[in-house]
Short mmCIF file of C-alpha atoms and ligand atoms in Angstrom, two decimals:
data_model
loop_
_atom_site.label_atom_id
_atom_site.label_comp_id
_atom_site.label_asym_id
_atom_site.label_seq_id
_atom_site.Cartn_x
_atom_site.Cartn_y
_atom_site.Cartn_z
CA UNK L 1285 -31.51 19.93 6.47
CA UNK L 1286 -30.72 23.58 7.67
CA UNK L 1287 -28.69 25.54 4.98
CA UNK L 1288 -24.99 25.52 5.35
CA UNK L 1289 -23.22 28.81 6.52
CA UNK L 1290 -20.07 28.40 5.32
CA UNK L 1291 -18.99 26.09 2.47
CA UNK L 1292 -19.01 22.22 3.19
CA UNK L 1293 -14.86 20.98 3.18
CA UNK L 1294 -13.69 19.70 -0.03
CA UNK L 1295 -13.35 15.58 0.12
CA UNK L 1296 -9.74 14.61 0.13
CA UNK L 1297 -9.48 11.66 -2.42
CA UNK L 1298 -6.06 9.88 -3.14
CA UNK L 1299 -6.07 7.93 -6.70
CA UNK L 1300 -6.13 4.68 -7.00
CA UNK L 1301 -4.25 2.35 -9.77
CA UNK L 1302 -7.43 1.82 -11.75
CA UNK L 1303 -8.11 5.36 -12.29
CA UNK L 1304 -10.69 5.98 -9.15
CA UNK L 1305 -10.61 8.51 -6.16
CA UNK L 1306 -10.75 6.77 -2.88
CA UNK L 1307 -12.19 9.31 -0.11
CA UNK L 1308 -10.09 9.85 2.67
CA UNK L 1309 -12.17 10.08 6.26
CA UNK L 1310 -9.39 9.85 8.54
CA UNK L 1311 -5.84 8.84 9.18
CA UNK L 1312 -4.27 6.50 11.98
CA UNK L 1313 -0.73 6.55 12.50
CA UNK L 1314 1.05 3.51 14.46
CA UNK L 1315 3.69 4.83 16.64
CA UNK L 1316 7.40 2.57 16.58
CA UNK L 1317 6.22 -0.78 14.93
CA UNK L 1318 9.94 -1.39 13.59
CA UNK L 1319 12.43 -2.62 16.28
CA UNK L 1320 15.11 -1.10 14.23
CA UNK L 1321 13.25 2.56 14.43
CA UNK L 1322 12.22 2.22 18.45
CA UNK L 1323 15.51 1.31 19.29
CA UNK L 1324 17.14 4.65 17.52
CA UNK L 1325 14.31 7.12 19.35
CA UNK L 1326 15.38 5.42 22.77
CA UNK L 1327 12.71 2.69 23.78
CA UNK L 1328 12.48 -1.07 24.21
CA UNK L 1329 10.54 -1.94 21.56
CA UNK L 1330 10.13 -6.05 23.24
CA UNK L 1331 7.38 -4.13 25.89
CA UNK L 1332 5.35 -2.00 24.57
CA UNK L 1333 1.75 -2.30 22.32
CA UNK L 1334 0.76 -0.82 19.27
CA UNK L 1335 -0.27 2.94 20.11
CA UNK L 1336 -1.21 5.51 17.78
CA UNK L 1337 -1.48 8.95 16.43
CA UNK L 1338 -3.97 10.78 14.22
CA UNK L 1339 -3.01 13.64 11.13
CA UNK L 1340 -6.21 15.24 9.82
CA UNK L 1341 -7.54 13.81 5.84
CA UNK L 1342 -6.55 17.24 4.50
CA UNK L 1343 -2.89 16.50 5.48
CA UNK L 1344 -2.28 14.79 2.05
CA UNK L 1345 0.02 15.69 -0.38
CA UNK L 1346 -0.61 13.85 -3.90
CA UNK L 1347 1.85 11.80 -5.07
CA UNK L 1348 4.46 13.88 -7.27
CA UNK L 1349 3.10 17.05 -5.80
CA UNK L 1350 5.58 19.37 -3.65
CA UNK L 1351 5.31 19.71 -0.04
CA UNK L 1352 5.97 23.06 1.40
CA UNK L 1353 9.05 23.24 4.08
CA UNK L 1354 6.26 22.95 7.03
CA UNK L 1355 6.39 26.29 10.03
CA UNK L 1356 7.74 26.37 13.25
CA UNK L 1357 10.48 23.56 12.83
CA UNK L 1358 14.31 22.93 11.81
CA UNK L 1359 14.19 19.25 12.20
CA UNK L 1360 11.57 17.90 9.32
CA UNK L 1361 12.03 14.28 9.41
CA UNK L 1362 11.30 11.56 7.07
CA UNK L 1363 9.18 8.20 7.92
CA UNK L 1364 8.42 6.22 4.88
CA UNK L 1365 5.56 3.70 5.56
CA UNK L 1366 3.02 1.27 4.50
CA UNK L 1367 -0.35 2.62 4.55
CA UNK L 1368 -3.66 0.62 4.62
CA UNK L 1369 -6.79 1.70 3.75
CA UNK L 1370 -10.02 0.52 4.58
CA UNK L 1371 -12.81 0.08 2.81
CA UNK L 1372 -15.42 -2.14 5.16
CA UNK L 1373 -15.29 -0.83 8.79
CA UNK L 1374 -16.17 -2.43 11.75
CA UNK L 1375 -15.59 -2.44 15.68
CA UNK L 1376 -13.46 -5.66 17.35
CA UNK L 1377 -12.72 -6.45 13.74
CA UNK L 1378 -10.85 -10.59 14.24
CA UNK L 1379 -7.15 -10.78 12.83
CA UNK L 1380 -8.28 -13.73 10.93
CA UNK L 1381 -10.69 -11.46 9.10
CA UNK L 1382 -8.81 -8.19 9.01
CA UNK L 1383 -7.47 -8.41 5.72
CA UNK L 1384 -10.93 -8.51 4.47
CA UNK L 1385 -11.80 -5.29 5.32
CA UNK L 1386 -8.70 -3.30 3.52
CA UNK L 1387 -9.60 -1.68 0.04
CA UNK L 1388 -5.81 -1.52 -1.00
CA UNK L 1389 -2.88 -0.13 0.17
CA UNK L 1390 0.04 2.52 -0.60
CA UNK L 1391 3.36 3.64 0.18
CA UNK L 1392 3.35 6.91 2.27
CA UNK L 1393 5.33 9.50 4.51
CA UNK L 1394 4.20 10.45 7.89
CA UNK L 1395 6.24 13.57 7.86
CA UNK L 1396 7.42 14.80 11.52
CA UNK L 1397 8.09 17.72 12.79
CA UNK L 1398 10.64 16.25 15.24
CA UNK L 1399 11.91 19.32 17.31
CA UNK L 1400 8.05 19.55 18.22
CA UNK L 1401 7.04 15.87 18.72
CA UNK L 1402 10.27 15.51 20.74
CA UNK L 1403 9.28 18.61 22.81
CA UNK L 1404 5.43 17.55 23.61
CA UNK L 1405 7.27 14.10 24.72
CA UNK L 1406 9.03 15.95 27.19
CA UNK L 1407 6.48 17.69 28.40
CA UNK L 1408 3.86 14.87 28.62
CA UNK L 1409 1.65 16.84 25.64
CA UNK L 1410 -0.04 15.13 22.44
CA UNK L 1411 1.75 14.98 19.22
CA UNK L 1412 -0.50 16.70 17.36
CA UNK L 1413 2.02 19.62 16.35
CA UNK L 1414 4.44 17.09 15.96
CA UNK L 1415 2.55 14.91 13.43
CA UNK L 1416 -0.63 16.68 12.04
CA UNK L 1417 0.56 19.70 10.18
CA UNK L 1418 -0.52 20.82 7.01
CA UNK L 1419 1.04 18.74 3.88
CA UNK L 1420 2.49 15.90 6.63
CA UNK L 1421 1.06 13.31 4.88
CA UNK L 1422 2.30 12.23 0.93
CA UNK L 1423 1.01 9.20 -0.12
CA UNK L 1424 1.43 7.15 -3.46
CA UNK L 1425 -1.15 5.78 -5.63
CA UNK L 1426 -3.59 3.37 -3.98
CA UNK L 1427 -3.82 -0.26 -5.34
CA UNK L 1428 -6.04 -2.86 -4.42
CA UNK L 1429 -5.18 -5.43 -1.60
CA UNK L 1430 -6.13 -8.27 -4.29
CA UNK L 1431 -2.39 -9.59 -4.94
CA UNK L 1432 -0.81 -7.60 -1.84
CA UNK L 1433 0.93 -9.66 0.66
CA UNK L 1434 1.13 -6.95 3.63
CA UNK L 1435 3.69 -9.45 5.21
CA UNK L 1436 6.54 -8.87 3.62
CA UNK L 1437 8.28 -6.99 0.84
CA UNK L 1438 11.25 -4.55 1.08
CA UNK L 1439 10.79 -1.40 2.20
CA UNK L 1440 12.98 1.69 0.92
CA UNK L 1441 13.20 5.48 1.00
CA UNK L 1442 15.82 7.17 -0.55
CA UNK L 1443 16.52 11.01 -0.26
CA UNK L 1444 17.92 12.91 -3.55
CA UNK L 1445 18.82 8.87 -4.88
CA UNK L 1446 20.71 8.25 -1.57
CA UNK L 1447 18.82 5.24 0.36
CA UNK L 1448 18.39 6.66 3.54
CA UNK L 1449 15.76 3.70 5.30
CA UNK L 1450 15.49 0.52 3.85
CA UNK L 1451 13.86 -2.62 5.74
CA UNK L 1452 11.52 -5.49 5.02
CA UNK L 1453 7.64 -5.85 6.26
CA UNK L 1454 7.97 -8.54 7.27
CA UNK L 1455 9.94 -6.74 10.24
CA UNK L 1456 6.42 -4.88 11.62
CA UNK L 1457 6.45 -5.42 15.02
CA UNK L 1458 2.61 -5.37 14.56
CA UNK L 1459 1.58 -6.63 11.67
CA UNK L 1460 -1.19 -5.55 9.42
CA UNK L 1461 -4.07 -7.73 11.23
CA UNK L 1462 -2.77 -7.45 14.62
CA UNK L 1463 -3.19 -3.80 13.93
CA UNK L 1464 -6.40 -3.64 12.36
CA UNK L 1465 -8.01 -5.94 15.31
CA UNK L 1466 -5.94 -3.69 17.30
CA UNK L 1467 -7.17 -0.59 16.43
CA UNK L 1468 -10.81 -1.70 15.91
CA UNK L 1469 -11.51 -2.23 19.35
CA UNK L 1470 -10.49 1.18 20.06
CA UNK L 1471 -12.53 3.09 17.67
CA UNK L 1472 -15.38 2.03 15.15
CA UNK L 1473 -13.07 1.54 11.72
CA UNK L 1474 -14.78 3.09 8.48
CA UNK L 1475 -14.85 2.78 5.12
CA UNK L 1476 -12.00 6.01 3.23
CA UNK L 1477 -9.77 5.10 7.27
CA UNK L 1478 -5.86 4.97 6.23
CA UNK L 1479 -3.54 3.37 8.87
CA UNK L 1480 0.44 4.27 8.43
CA UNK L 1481 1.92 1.41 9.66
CA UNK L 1482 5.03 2.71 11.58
CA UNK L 1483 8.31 3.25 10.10
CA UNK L 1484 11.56 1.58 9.75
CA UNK L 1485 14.96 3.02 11.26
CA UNK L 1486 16.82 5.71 9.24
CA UNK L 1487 14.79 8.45 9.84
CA UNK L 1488 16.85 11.71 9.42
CA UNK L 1489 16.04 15.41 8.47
CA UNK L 1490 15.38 16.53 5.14
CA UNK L 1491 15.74 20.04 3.70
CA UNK L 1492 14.52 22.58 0.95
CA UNK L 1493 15.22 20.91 -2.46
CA UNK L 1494 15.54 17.50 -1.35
CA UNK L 1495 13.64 14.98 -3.65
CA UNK L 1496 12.32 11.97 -1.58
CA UNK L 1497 11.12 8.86 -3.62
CA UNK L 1498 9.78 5.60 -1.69
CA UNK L 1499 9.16 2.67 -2.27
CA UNK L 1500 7.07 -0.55 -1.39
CA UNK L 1501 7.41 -4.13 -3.09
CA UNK L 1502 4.50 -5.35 -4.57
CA UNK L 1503 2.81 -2.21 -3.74
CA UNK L 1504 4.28 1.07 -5.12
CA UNK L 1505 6.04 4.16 -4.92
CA UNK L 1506 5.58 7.64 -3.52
CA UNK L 1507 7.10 10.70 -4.71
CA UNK L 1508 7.57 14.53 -3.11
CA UNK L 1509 9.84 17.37 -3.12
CA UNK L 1510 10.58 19.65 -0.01
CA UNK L 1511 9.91 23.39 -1.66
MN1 MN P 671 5.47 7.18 11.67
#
Protein backbone atom coordinates (compact mmCIF):
# COMPACT_ATOMS: atom_id res chain seq x y z
CA UNK A 1 0.00 0.00 0.00
CA UNK A 2 1.35 3.53 -1.09
CA UNK A 3 2.54 5.59 2.01
CA UNK A 4 0.05 7.93 3.49
CA UNK A 5 0.57 11.77 2.95
CA UNK A 6 -1.14 13.09 5.58
CA UNK A 7 -2.06 11.33 8.83
CA UNK A 8 -4.87 8.58 8.66
CA UNK A 9 -8.25 10.18 10.83
CA UNK A 10 -8.42 9.15 14.32
CA UNK A 11 -11.36 6.29 14.84
CA UNK A 12 -14.25 7.78 16.70
CA UNK A 13 -15.19 5.09 19.38
CA UNK A 14 -18.17 5.67 21.87
CA UNK A 15 -17.87 3.33 25.18
CA UNK A 16 -19.80 0.77 25.79
CA UNK A 17 -21.28 -0.50 29.37
CA UNK A 18 -18.77 -3.32 29.60
CA UNK A 19 -15.82 -1.21 29.32
CA UNK A 20 -15.18 -1.55 25.28
CA UNK A 21 -14.90 1.12 22.43
CA UNK A 22 -17.38 0.53 19.73
CA UNK A 23 -16.05 2.24 16.33
CA UNK A 24 -18.22 4.60 14.88
CA UNK A 25 -18.35 4.37 10.73
CA UNK A 26 -21.23 6.45 10.15
CA UNK A 27 -24.37 8.01 11.43
CA UNK A 28 -28.09 7.89 10.05
CA UNK A 29 -30.49 10.23 11.32
CA UNK A 30 -34.43 9.50 10.84
CA UNK A 31 -36.17 12.64 10.09
CA UNK A 32 -39.92 13.20 12.21
CA UNK A 33 -40.64 9.55 13.45
CA UNK A 34 -42.77 11.05 16.49
CA UNK A 35 -46.30 12.29 15.52
CA UNK A 36 -46.08 14.58 18.42
CA UNK A 37 -42.64 16.24 16.92
CA UNK A 38 -43.98 16.34 12.98
CA UNK A 39 -46.99 17.87 13.96
CA UNK A 40 -45.06 20.95 15.89
CA UNK A 41 -42.50 21.52 12.65
CA UNK A 42 -45.76 21.73 10.40
CA UNK A 43 -46.31 18.29 8.54
CA UNK A 44 -48.79 15.42 8.50
CA UNK A 45 -46.99 12.93 9.95
CA UNK A 46 -50.13 9.99 8.77
CA UNK A 47 -48.33 10.40 4.91
CA UNK A 48 -45.11 10.44 4.82
CA UNK A 49 -42.07 7.46 5.06
CA UNK A 50 -39.16 7.24 7.04
CA UNK A 51 -36.45 9.63 5.38
CA UNK A 52 -33.18 10.43 6.63
CA UNK A 53 -30.19 12.53 7.27
CA UNK A 54 -26.48 11.85 7.76
CA UNK A 55 -23.88 13.83 10.57
CA UNK A 56 -20.27 12.77 9.96
CA UNK A 57 -18.63 9.90 12.93
CA UNK A 58 -16.44 12.77 14.17
CA UNK A 59 -19.63 14.69 15.18
CA UNK A 60 -19.62 12.94 18.65
CA UNK A 61 -19.40 14.44 21.77
CA UNK A 62 -18.66 11.81 24.72
CA UNK A 63 -21.02 11.49 27.17
CA UNK A 64 -20.33 14.12 30.10
CA UNK A 65 -18.07 16.03 27.80
CA UNK A 66 -19.05 19.81 26.88
CA UNK A 67 -20.25 20.78 23.58
CA UNK A 68 -19.12 24.06 22.27
CA UNK A 69 -22.09 26.72 21.43
CA UNK A 70 -21.83 25.52 17.55
CA UNK A 71 -21.06 28.85 14.62
CA UNK A 72 -23.26 30.51 12.48
CA UNK A 73 -26.60 29.97 14.51
CA UNK A 74 -28.96 31.59 17.33
CA UNK A 75 -31.44 28.85 17.36
CA UNK A 76 -29.42 25.52 18.74
CA UNK A 77 -32.09 23.10 19.31
CA UNK A 78 -32.38 20.04 21.29
CA UNK A 79 -33.60 16.41 19.91
CA UNK A 80 -33.08 13.73 22.41
CA UNK A 81 -33.22 10.24 20.72
CA UNK A 82 -32.75 6.60 20.68
CA UNK A 83 -29.80 5.57 18.84
CA UNK A 84 -29.06 2.06 17.40
CA UNK A 85 -26.03 0.75 16.50
CA UNK A 86 -25.14 -1.92 14.35
CA UNK A 87 -22.91 -4.39 14.58
CA UNK A 88 -23.75 -7.09 11.53
CA UNK A 89 -24.58 -5.14 8.30
CA UNK A 90 -26.35 -6.16 5.49
CA UNK A 91 -28.45 -4.87 2.37
CA UNK A 92 -32.60 -5.57 2.34
CA UNK A 93 -31.98 -6.60 5.92
CA UNK A 94 -36.05 -8.45 6.87
CA UNK A 95 -37.87 -6.67 9.92
CA UNK A 96 -38.24 -10.04 11.36
CA UNK A 97 -34.47 -10.25 11.51
CA UNK A 98 -33.48 -6.66 12.12
CA UNK A 99 -33.02 -6.80 15.65
CA UNK A 100 -30.38 -9.31 15.05
CA UNK A 101 -28.12 -7.20 13.52
CA UNK A 102 -27.98 -4.25 16.36
CA UNK A 103 -24.84 -4.43 18.74
CA UNK A 104 -26.65 -2.24 21.46
CA UNK A 105 -28.09 0.89 21.72
CA UNK A 106 -27.85 4.49 23.50
CA UNK A 107 -29.54 7.55 24.31
CA UNK A 108 -28.33 10.51 22.11
CA UNK A 109 -28.86 14.21 20.84
CA UNK A 110 -29.02 15.06 17.25
CA UNK A 111 -28.26 18.65 17.91
CA UNK A 112 -29.80 21.19 15.17
CA UNK A 113 -28.88 24.11 14.06
CA UNK A 114 -32.49 25.15 13.35
CA UNK A 115 -32.21 28.75 11.82
CA UNK A 116 -30.05 26.77 9.13
CA UNK A 117 -32.03 23.51 8.63
CA UNK A 118 -35.15 25.70 8.49
CA UNK A 119 -33.44 27.93 5.86
CA UNK A 120 -32.07 24.98 3.42
CA UNK A 121 -35.94 23.77 3.75
CA UNK A 122 -36.92 26.85 2.26
CA UNK A 123 -34.73 26.88 -0.24
CA UNK A 124 -35.02 23.21 -1.37
CA UNK A 125 -31.06 22.62 -0.10
CA UNK A 126 -29.72 19.52 2.05
CA UNK A 127 -29.52 19.72 5.73
CA UNK A 128 -26.19 19.19 6.04
CA UNK A 129 -25.43 22.68 7.80
CA UNK A 130 -28.40 22.17 9.61
CA UNK A 131 -27.53 18.75 11.14
CA UNK A 132 -23.79 17.80 10.58
CA UNK A 133 -21.77 20.35 12.43
CA UNK A 134 -18.98 19.76 14.51
CA UNK A 135 -19.92 18.39 18.22
CA UNK A 136 -23.88 17.81 16.88
CA UNK A 137 -23.90 14.56 18.00
CA UNK A 138 -23.64 13.55 22.15
CA UNK A 139 -24.34 10.22 22.78
CA UNK A 140 -24.47 8.12 26.12
CA UNK A 141 -22.80 4.98 26.89
CA UNK A 142 -23.56 2.08 24.56
CA UNK A 143 -25.17 -1.13 26.05
CA UNK A 144 -25.87 -4.22 24.47
CA UNK A 145 -29.31 -4.94 22.75
CA UNK A 146 -29.38 -8.31 24.94
CA UNK A 147 -32.28 -7.18 27.48
CA UNK A 148 -33.33 -3.96 25.34
CA UNK A 149 -36.85 -3.84 24.26
CA UNK A 150 -36.51 -0.95 21.47
CA UNK A 151 -40.42 -0.88 21.64
CA UNK A 152 -41.13 0.91 24.34
CA UNK A 153 -39.78 2.71 27.37
CA UNK A 154 -40.16 6.43 28.33
CA UNK A 155 -38.32 8.78 26.77
CA UNK A 156 -37.13 12.14 28.58
CA UNK A 157 -34.84 15.15 28.18
CA UNK A 158 -34.71 17.65 30.60
CA UNK A 159 -32.77 21.04 30.24
CA UNK A 160 -30.97 22.53 33.55
CA UNK A 161 -33.57 19.71 35.61
CA UNK A 162 -36.60 21.21 33.73
CA UNK A 163 -38.22 18.26 31.50
CA UNK A 164 -38.42 19.83 28.37
CA UNK A 165 -39.47 16.42 25.91
CA UNK A 166 -40.73 13.51 27.40
CA UNK A 167 -42.57 10.61 25.34
CA UNK A 168 -42.66 6.84 25.16
CA UNK A 169 -41.02 4.50 22.24
CA UNK A 170 -43.41 2.92 21.83
CA UNK A 171 -44.77 6.20 20.01
CA UNK A 172 -41.97 5.78 16.89
CA UNK A 173 -43.82 6.22 14.02
CA UNK A 174 -41.20 3.80 12.54
CA UNK A 175 -40.11 1.52 14.69
CA UNK A 176 -36.71 0.09 15.16
CA UNK A 177 -37.11 -2.87 12.45
CA UNK A 178 -39.22 -1.05 10.12
CA UNK A 179 -36.29 1.28 10.08
CA UNK A 180 -33.50 -0.95 9.86
CA UNK A 181 -35.28 -2.94 6.79
CA UNK A 182 -35.99 0.50 5.81
CA UNK A 183 -32.82 1.86 5.61
CA UNK A 184 -31.05 -1.33 4.42
CA UNK A 185 -32.46 -1.32 1.16
CA UNK A 186 -31.20 2.05 0.65
CA UNK A 187 -27.64 1.65 1.50
CA UNK A 188 -25.45 -1.50 2.41
CA UNK A 189 -25.71 -1.28 6.57
CA UNK A 190 -22.22 -1.95 8.36
CA UNK A 191 -20.91 -3.04 11.28
CA UNK A 192 -19.76 0.67 13.92
CA UNK A 193 -23.50 2.33 11.61
CA UNK A 194 -25.57 4.38 14.43
CA UNK A 195 -29.21 5.23 13.46
CA UNK A 196 -30.92 8.24 15.67
CA UNK A 197 -34.23 7.29 15.66
CA UNK A 198 -36.17 10.64 15.36
CA UNK A 199 -37.22 12.69 18.18
CA UNK A 200 -40.18 13.33 20.26
CA UNK A 201 -42.02 16.87 20.44
CA UNK A 202 -40.55 19.54 22.78
CA UNK A 203 -37.78 20.51 20.95
CA UNK A 204 -36.77 24.12 21.94
CA UNK A 205 -33.44 26.17 21.94
CA UNK A 206 -30.85 25.80 24.37
CA UNK A 207 -28.17 28.32 25.38
CA UNK A 208 -24.56 28.82 26.88
CA UNK A 209 -24.58 27.16 30.36
CA UNK A 210 -27.48 25.06 29.96
CA UNK A 211 -26.92 21.45 31.32
CA UNK A 212 -28.95 18.87 29.23
CA UNK A 213 -29.33 15.30 30.77
CA UNK A 214 -31.45 12.49 28.83
CA UNK A 215 -32.71 9.76 29.37
CA UNK A 216 -33.88 6.28 27.97
CA UNK A 217 -35.66 3.38 30.02
CA UNK A 218 -33.99 0.32 30.02
CA UNK A 219 -31.27 1.85 28.12
CA UNK A 220 -29.45 4.88 29.65
CA UNK A 221 -28.64 8.34 29.98
CA UNK A 222 -26.71 11.01 28.13
CA UNK A 223 -25.15 13.96 29.55
CA UNK A 224 -23.66 17.52 27.94
CA UNK A 225 -23.24 21.05 28.72
CA UNK A 226 -23.59 23.97 26.13
CA UNK A 227 -20.02 25.97 26.80
MN1 LIG B 1 -33.59 14.30 14.98
Amino acid sequence: MAELVIPAPEQVTIPTRDGGAFPVRRIFCVGRNYAEHAREMGHDPDRELPFYFTKPADTVVLNGADMPYPTATKDLHHEMELVVAIGTGGSDIAEADALTHVWGYCAGLDMTRRDLQNEAKKAGRPWDMGKGFDHSAPLGVLVPAQGVDPSRGRIELKVNGQVRQTSDLGKLIWSVPEIIANLSRLVALAPGDLIMTGTPEGVAAVQRGDVLEGMIEGVGEVRTRIV
